[in-house]
Coordinates of C-alpha atoms and ligand atoms in Angstrom, one line a residue:
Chain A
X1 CA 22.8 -53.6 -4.4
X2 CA 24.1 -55.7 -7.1
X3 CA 25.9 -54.0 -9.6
X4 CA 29.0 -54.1 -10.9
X5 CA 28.5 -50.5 -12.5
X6 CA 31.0 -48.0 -11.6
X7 CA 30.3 -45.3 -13.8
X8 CA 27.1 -43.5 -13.4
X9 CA 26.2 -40.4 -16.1
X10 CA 23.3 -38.4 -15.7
X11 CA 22.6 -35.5 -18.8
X12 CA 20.7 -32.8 -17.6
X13 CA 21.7 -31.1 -14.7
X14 CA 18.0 -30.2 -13.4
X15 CA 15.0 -32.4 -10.7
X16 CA 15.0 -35.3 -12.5
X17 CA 18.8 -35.4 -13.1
X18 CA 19.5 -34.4 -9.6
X19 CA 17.1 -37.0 -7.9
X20 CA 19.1 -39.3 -10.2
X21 CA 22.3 -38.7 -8.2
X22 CA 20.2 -38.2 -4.8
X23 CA 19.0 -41.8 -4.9
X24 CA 22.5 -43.5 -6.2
X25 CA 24.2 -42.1 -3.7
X26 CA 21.1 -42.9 -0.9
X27 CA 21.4 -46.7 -2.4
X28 CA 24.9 -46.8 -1.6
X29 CA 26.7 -46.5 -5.3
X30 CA 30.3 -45.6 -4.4
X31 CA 31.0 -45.1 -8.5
X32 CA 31.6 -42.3 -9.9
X33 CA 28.7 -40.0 -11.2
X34 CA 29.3 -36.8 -13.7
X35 CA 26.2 -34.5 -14.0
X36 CA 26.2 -33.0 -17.3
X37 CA 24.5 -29.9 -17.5
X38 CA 23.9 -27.3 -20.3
X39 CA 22.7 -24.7 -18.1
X40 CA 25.9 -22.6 -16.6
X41 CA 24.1 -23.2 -12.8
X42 CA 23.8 -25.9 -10.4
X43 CA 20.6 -27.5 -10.4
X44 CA 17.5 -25.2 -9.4
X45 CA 13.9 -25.3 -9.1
X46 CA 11.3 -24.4 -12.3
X47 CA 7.8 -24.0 -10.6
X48 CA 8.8 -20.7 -9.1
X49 CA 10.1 -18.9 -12.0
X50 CA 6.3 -18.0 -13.1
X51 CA 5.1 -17.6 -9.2
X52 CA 7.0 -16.4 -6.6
X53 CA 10.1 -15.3 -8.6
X54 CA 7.9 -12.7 -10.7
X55 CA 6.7 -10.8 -7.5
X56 CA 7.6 -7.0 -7.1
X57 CA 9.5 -8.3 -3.7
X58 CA 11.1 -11.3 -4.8
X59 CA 14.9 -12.0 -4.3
X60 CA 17.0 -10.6 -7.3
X61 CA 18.8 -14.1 -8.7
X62 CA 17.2 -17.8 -8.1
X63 CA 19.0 -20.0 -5.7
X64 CA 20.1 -23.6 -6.4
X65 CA 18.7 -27.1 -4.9
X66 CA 22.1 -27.2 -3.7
X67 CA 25.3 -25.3 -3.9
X68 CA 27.8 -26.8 -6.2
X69 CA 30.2 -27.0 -3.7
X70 CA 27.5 -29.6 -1.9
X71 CA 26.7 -31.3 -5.2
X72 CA 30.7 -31.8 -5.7
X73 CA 31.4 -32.3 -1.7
X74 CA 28.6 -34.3 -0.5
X75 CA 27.2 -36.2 -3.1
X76 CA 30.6 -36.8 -5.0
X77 CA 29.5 -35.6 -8.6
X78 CA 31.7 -34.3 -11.2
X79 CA 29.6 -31.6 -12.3
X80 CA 30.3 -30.3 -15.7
X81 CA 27.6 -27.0 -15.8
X82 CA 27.4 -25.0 -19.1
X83 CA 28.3 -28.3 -21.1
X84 CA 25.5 -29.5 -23.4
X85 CA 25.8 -32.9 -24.7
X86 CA 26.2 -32.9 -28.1
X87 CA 25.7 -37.1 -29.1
X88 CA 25.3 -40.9 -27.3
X89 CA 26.9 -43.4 -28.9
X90 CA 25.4 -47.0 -26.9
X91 CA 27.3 -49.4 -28.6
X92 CA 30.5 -47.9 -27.1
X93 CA 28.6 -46.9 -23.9
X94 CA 30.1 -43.1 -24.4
X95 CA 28.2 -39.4 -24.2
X96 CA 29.7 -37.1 -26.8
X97 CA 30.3 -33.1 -25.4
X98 CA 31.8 -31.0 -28.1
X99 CA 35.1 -32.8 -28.5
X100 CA 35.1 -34.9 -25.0
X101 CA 33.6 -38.0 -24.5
X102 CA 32.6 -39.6 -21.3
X103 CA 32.6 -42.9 -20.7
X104 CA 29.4 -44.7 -18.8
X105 CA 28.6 -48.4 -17.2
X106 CA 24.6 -46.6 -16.3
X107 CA 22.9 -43.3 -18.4
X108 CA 20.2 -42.0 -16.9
X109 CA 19.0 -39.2 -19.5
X110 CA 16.9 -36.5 -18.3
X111 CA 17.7 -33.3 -20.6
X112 CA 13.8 -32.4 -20.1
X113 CA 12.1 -29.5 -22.2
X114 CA 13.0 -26.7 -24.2
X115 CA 10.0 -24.1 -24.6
X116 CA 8.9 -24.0 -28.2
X117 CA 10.7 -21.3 -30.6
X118 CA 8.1 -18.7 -32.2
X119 CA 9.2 -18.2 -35.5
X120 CA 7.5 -14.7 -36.3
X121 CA 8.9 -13.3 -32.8
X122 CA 12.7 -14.9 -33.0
X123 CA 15.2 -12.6 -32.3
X124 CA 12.7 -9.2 -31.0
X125 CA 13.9 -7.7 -28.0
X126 CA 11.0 -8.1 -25.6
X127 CA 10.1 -11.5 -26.8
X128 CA 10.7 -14.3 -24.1
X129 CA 9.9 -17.8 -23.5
X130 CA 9.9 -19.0 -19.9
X131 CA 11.7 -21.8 -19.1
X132 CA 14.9 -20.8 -17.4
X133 CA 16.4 -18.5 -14.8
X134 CA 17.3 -16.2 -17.0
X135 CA 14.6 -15.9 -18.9
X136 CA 12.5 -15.3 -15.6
X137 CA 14.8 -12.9 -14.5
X138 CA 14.3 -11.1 -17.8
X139 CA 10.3 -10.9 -17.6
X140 CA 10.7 -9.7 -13.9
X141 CA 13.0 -6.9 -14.7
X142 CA 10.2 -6.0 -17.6
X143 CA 7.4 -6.2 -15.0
X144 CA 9.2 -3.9 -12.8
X145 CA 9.8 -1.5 -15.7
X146 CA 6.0 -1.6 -16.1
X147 CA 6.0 -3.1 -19.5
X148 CA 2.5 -3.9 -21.2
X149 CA 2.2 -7.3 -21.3
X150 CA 0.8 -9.7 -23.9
X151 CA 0.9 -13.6 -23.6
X152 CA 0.5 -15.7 -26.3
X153 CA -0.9 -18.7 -25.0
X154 CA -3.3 -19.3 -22.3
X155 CA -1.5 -22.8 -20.9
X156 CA -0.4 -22.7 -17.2
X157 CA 3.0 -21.1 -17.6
X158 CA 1.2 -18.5 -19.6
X159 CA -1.7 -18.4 -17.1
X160 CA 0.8 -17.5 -14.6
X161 CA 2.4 -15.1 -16.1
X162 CA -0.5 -13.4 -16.6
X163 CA -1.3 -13.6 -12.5
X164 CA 1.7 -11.9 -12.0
X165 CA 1.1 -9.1 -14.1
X166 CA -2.1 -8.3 -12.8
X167 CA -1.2 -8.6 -9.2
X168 CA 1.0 -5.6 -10.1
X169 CA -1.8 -3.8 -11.5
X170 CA -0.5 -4.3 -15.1
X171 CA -2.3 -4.5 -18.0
X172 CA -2.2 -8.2 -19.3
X173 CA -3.7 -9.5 -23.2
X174 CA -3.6 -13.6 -23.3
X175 CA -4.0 -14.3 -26.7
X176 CA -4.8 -18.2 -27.4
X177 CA -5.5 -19.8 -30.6
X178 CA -8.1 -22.8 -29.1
X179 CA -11.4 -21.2 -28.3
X180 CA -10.6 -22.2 -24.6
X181 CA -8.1 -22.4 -22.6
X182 CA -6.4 -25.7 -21.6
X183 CA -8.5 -27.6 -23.2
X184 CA -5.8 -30.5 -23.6
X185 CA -4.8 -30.7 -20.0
X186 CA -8.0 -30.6 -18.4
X187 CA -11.3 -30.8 -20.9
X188 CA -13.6 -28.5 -22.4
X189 CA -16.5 -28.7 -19.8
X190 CA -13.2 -27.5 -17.1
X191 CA -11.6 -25.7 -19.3
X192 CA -15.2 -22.7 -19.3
X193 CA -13.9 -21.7 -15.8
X194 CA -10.4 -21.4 -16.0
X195 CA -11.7 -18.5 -18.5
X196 CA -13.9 -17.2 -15.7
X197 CA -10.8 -17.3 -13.4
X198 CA -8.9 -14.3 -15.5
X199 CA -11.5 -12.6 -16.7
X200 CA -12.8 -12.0 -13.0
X201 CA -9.3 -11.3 -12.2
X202 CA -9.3 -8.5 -15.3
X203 CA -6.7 -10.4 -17.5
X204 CA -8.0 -9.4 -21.5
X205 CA -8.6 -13.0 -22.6
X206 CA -8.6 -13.5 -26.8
X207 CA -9.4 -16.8 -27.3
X208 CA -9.5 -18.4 -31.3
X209 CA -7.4 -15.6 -32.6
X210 CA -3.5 -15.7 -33.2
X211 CA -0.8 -12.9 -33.4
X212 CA -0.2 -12.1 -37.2
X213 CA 2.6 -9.9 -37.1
X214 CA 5.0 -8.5 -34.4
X215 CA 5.7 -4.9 -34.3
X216 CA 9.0 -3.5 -32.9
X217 CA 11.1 -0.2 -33.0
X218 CA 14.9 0.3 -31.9
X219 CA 14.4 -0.8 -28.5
X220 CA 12.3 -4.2 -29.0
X221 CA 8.8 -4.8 -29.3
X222 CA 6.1 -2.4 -29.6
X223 CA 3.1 -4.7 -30.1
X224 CA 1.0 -7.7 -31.9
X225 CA -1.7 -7.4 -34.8
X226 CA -4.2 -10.0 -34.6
X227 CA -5.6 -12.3 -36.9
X228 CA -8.6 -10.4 -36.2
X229 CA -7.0 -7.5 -37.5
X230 CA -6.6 -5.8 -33.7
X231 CA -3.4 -4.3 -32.7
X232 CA -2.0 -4.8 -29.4
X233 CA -0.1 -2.5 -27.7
X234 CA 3.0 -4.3 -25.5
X235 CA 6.7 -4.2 -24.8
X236 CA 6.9 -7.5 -22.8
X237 CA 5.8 -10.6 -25.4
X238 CA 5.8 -13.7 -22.7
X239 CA 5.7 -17.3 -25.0
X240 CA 3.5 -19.8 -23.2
X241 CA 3.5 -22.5 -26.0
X242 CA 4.4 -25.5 -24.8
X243 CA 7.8 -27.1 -24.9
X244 CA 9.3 -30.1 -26.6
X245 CA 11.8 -32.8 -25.5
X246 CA 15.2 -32.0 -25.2
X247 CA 17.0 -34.3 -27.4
X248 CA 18.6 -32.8 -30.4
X249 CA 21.8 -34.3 -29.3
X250 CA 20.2 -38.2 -29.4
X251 CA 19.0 -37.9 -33.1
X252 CA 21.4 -40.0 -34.7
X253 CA 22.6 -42.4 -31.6
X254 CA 19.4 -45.2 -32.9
X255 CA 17.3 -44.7 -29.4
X256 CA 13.8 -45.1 -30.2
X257 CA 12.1 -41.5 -29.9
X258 CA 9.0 -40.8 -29.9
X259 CA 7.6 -38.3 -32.8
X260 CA 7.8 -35.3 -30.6
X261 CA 11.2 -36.4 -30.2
X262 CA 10.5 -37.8 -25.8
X263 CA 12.8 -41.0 -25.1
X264 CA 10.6 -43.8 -25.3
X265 CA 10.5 -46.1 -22.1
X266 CA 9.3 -48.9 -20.4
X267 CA 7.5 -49.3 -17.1
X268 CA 10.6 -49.4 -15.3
X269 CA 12.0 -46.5 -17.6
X270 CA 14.8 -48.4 -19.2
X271 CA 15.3 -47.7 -23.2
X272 CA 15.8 -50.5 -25.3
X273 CA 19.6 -49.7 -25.2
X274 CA 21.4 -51.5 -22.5
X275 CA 21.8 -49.5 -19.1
X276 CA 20.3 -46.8 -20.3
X277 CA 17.5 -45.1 -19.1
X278 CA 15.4 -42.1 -19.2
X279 CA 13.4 -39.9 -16.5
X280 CA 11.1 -36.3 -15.9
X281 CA 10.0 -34.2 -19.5
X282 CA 12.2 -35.9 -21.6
X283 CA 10.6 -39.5 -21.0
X284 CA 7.3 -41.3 -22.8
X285 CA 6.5 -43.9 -20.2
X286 CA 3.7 -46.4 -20.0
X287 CA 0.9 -45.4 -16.9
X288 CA 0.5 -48.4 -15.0
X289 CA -2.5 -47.1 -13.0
X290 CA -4.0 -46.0 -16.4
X291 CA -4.2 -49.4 -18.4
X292 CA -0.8 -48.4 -19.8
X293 CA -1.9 -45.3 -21.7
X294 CA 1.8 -44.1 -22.9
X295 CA 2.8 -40.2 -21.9
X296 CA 5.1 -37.8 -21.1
X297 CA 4.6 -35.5 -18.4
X298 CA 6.0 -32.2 -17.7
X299 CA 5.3 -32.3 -14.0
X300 CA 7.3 -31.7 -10.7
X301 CA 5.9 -34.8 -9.2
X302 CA 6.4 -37.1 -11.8
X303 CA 10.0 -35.9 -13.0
X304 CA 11.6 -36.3 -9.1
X305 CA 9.6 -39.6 -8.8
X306 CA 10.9 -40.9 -12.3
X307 CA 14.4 -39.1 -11.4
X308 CA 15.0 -41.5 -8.5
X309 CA 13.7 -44.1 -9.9
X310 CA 15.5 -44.5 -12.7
X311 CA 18.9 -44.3 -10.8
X312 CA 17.5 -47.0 -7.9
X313 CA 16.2 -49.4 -10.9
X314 CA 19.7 -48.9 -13.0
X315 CA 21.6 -49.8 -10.2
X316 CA 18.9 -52.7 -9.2
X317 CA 17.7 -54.3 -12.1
X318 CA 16.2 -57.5 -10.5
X319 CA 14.3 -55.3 -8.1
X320 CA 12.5 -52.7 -10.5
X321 CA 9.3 -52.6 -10.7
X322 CA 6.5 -50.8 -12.9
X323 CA 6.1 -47.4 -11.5
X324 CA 3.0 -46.7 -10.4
X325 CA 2.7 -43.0 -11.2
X326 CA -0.5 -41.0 -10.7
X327 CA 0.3 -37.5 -12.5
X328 CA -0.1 -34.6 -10.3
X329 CA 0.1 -30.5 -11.0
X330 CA -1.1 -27.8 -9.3
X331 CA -0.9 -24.2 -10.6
X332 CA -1.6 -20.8 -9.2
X333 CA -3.9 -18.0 -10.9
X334 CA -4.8 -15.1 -9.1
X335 CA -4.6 -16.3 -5.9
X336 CA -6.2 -19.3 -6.7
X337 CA -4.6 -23.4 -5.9
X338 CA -6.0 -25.1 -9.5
X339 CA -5.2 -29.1 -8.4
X340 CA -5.4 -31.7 -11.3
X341 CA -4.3 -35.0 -10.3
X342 CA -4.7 -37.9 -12.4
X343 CA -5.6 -38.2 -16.3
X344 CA -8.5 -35.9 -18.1
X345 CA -8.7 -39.1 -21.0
X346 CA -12.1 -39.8 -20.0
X347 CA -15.3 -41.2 -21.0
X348 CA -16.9 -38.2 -18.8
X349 CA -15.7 -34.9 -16.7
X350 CA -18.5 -34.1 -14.6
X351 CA -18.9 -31.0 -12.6
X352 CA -19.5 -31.6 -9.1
X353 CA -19.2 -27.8 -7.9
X354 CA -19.1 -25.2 -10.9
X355 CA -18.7 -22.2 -8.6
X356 CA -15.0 -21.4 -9.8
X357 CA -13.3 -20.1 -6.3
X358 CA -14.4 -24.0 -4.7
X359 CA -14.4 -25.7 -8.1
X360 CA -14.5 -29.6 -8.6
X361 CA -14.3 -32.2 -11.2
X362 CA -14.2 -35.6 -11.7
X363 CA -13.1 -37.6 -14.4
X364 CA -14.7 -41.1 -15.2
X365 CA -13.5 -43.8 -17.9
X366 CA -15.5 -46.6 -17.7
X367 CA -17.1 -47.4 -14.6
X368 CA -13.8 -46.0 -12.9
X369 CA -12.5 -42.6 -11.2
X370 CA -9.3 -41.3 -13.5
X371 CA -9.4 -38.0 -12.5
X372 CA -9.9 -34.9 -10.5
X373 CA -9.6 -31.1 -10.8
X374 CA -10.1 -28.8 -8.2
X375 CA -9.6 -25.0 -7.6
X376 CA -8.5 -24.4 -3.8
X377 CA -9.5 -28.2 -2.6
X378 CA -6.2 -28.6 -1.0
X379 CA -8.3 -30.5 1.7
X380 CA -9.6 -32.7 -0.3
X381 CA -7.6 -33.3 -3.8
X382 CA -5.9 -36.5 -2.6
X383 CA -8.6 -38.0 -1.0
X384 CA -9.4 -38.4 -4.9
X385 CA -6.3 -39.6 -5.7
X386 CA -6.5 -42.2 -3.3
X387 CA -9.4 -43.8 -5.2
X388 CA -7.6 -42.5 -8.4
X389 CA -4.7 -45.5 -7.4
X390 CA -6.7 -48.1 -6.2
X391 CA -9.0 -48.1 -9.1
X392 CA -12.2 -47.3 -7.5
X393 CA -15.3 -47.2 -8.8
X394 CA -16.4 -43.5 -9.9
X395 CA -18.9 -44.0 -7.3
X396 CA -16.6 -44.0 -4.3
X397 CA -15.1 -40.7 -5.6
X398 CA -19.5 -39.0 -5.7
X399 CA -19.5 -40.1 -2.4
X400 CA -16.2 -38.6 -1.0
X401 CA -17.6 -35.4 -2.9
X402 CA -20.4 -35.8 -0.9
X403 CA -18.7 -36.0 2.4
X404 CA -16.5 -33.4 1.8
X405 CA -19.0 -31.2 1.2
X406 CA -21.2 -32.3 3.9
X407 CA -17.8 -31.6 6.6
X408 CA -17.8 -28.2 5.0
X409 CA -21.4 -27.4 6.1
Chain B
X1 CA 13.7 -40.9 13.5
X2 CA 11.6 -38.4 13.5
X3 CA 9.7 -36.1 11.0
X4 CA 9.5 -32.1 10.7
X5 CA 7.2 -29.6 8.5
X6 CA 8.7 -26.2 8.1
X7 CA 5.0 -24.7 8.0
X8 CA 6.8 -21.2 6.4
X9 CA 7.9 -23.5 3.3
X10 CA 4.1 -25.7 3.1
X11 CA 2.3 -24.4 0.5
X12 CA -0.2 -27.3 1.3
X13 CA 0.5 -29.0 -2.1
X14 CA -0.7 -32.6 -0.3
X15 CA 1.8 -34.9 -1.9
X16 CA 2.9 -36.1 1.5
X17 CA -0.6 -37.3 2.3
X18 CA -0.6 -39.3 -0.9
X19 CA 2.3 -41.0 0.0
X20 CA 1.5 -41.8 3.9
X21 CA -2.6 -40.2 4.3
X22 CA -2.3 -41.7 8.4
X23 CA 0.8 -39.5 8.9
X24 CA 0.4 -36.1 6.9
X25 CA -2.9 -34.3 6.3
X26 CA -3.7 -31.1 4.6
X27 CA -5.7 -29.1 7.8
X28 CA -7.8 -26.5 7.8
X29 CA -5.2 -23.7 7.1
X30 CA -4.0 -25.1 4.2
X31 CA -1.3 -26.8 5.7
X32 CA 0.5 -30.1 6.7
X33 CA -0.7 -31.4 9.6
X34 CA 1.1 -34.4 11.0
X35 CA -0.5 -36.6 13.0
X36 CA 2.3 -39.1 14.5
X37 CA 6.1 -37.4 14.3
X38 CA 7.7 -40.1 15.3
X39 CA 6.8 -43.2 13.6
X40 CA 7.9 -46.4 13.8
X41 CA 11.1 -47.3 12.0
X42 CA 9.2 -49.8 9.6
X43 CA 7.4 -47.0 8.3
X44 CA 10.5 -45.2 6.9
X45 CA 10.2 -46.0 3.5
X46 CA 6.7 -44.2 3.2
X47 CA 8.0 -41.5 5.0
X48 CA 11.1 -41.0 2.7
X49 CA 8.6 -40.8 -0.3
X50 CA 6.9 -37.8 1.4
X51 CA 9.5 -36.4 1.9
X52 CA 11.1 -36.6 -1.8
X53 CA 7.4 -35.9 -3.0
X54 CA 7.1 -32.9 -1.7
X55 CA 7.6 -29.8 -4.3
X56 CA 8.9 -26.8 -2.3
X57 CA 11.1 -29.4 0.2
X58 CA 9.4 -28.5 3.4
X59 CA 9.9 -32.2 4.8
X60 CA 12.9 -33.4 6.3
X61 CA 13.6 -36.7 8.1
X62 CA 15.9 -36.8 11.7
X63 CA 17.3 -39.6 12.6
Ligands
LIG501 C1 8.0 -21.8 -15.5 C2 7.7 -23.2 -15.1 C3 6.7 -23.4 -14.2 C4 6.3 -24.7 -13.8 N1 5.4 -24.9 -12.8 C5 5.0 -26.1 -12.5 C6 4.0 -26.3 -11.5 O1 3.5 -25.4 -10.9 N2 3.7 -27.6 -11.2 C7 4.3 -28.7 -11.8 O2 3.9 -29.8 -11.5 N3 5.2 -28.5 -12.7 C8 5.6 -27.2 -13.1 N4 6.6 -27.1 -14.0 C9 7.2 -28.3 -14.7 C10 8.4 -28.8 -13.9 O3 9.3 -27.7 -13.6 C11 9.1 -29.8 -14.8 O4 8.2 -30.9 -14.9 C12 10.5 -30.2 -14.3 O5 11.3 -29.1 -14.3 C13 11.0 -31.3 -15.2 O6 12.3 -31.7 -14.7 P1 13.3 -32.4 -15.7 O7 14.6 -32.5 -14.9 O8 12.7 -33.6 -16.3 O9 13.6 -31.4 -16.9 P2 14.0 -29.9 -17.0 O10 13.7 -29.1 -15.7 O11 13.5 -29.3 -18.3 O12 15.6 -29.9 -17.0 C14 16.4 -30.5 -18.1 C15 17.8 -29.9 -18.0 O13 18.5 -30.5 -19.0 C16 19.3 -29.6 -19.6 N5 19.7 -30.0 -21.0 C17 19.0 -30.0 -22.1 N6 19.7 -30.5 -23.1 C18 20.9 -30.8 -22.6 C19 22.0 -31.4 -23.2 N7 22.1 -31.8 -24.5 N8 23.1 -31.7 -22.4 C20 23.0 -31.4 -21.1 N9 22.0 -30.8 -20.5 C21 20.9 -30.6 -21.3 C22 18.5 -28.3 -19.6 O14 19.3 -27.2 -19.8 C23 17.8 -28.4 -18.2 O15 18.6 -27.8 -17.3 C24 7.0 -25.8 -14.4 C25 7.9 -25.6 -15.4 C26 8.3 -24.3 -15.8 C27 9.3 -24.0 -16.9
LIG502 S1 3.8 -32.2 0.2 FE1 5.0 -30.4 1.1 S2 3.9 -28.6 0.5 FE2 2.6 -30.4 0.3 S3 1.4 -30.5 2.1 FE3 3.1 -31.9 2.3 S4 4.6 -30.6 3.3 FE4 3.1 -29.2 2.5

């Protein structure tokens, strides 16, 4: 390692913050590293909180990555939970929280998402996003009271949500505003069986329609008229409309941000400001694999790749390298593994297999594979993404279709 | 060094076949299968990104 940096800050005490401090440490960094978070727990895992957690016999609270006791202990951080960051100043190299400042060599920023606010439901008992603990403890306790639930928007947090509920046998409405679901993350000619999925599964799908007004009594929400001037009975309102970066608190410190606010990065995820850099939901980075088409994720995969990456190529400037990051997300509907790995920007998405419960997809751009979507191809999903990497012709990825399907047999 | 799957955590998500596809397979059951548990020490780096890869931690590497 060659570094003379002995002060390491990480903000955002979640994956891509803790894979930060993972990979210092597992590189050797003997500085000090403070893990700013503005959650009141340690570090703990999202992807549950709209699968397993919302199950009639799921454990009552959500247990951490690692206790704090480990985090302080083993990896030697100076963990500073319920503590938001409130402003970077990089000419003085300095993290603003409240009325402390703390002082860094390396930043590695990674303060994610926070789910969208929806104005005409702010403040209605009932009402929740899902993006935290709490909140995911909230919509449990409301499916265990039996609660009538309505979704408003049919994305994959949503989707889930609305699993849930049915595997309890509870009424569920999605209400979503695009006349298909999804049709962002995975294409219109996909996006026609994701609606087959919850219909078949009894989920009340209203698709190009959007809640007009919210109705609520002493004790929270009561239900939803429609823009088509249906009323909706429901006491549990889950929010499944997206989330935005996190970065209120770098407004005025002169980083570049994108226009949803994401910290733009390079290749290597380094901001233009010196040593600081930027990983997981919060980031815009540049795809190598996919002629440098700028994004921002908000996937598992990526956010503990780019997590550890950031801290290894902070450290280790001389030795960073483009990432070579294929994105990756699975998602679980009705008992159903939906797989997308790699980017649905294509020229084409052609359906291999339309039947919905073995359902494939492949994306072309160009004479190249970019892409594939699958529904329980567990087997097979990274077979694709092998081609997916080494830029293969779209060709190569029909005939891996083919001999999947021909092992099947 | 050595590798281990705990098959109760696996939910067969496949990350650790991207990462080393001669070492970790998906199998018919929907999960890991690994075909060599033991590899050789100049593979460690792939293995290490299987392991950090893999969403619901059911990886770990012995030395
Ligand atoms: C319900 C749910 C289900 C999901 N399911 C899947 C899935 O099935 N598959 C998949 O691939 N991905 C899934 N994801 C996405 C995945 O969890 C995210 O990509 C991942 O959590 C991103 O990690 P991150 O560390 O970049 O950001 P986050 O997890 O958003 O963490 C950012 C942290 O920073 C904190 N923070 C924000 N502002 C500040 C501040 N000013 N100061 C200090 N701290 C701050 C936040 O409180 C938060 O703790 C899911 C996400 C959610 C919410
Ligand atoms: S990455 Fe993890 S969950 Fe996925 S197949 Fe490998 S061991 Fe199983």
């Amino acid at each position: 390692m060659t570094t003379d940096l002995r002060r390491l800050v990480v903000v955002g005490a979640s994956l891509a913050g803790l894979r930060a401090v993972e990979a210092a440490r597992r590189a050797g960094f003997t500085g000090s590293i403070t893990l700013i978070g503005a959650e009141r727990s340690a570090p703990y895992d999202r992807p549950p909180l709209s699968k397993a957690l919302l199950r009639a016999d799921a454990p009552a609270s959500v247990s951490p990555f690692h206790t704090e006791e480990h985090l302080r202990t083993e990896l030697g951080v100076d963990l500073r939970c319920g503590a938001p960051a409130t402003g970077l100043d990089i000419d003085h190299r300095r993290v603003l929280v409240g009325a402390d400042r703390v002082d860094y060599d390396g930043l590695i920023i990674a303060t994610g998402a926070a789910a969208n606010a929806w104005p005409l439901g702010a403040g209605v008992p009932g009402v929740h996003p899902l993006r935290t603990a709490v909140d995911a403890l909230a919509i449990r306790a409301a499916l265990d009271a039996g609660k009538r639930v309505a979704v408003i928007g049919a994305g994959f947090i949503g989707s889930e949500v609305a699993s849930a509920a049915r595997a309890r046998d509870l009424p569920v409405t999605v209400i979503e505003a695009a006349p298909q679901p999804l049709t962002r993350s995975v294409g219109p000619s996909v996006a026609d069986v994701l609606t087959g999925l919850h219909r078949s599964a009894g989920v009340d799908l209203r698709v190009g329609t959007q809640v007009t007004e919210v109705h609520q009594n002493a004790s929270g929400v009561t239900g939803l008229t429609l823009g088509d001037g249906n009323y909706l009975p429901a006491e549990l309102v889950v929010l499944g409309i997206g989330a935005r970066p996190a970065t209120g608190w770098l407004r005025d410190s002169g980083l570049a941000l994108h226009r949803d606010g994401g910290v733009l990065v390079d290749a290597t995820l380094a901001t233009r400001a010196p040593g600081v850099y930027a990983a997981g939901d919060v980031a815009h980075a540049p795809l190598s694999v996919f002629d440098d088409e700028v994004v921002r994720l908000e996937h598992w995969t990526s956010a503990a790749e780019q997590g550890a990456a950031a801290a290894r190529h902070l450290l280790d400037p001389d030795t960073a390298r483009p990432l070579q990051t294929v994105p990756y997300f699975w998602s679980d509907w009705h008992g159903h593994r939906l797989q997308f790995v790699g980017v649905p920007t294509a020229d084409e998405a052609r359906v291999i297999r339309p039947e919905p419960e073995q359902f494939l997809a492949l994306y072309r751009r160009g004479d190249r594979v970019v892409g594939a979507f699958t529904v329980n191809g567990q087997r097979e999903i990274m077979r694709y993404r092998r081609h997916i990497v080494g830029h293969a012709p779209f060709e190569d990825a029909l005939a891996e279709a083919g001999a999947h399907d021909r092992a099947a047999v | 060094m050595r590798i281990v799957a705990d098959i109760g955590q696996c939910e067969g998500l496949g990350m650790c076949e991207a990462m080393a596809p001669d070492i970790f397979e998906v199998g018919p059951e929907g999960h890991v299968v690994i075909h060599d548990a033991s590899p050789d020490e100049s593979r460690r780096q792939d293995l290490q990104a299987a392991v950090d890869a893999c969403p619901v931690l059911a990886l770990t590497m012995q030395d």
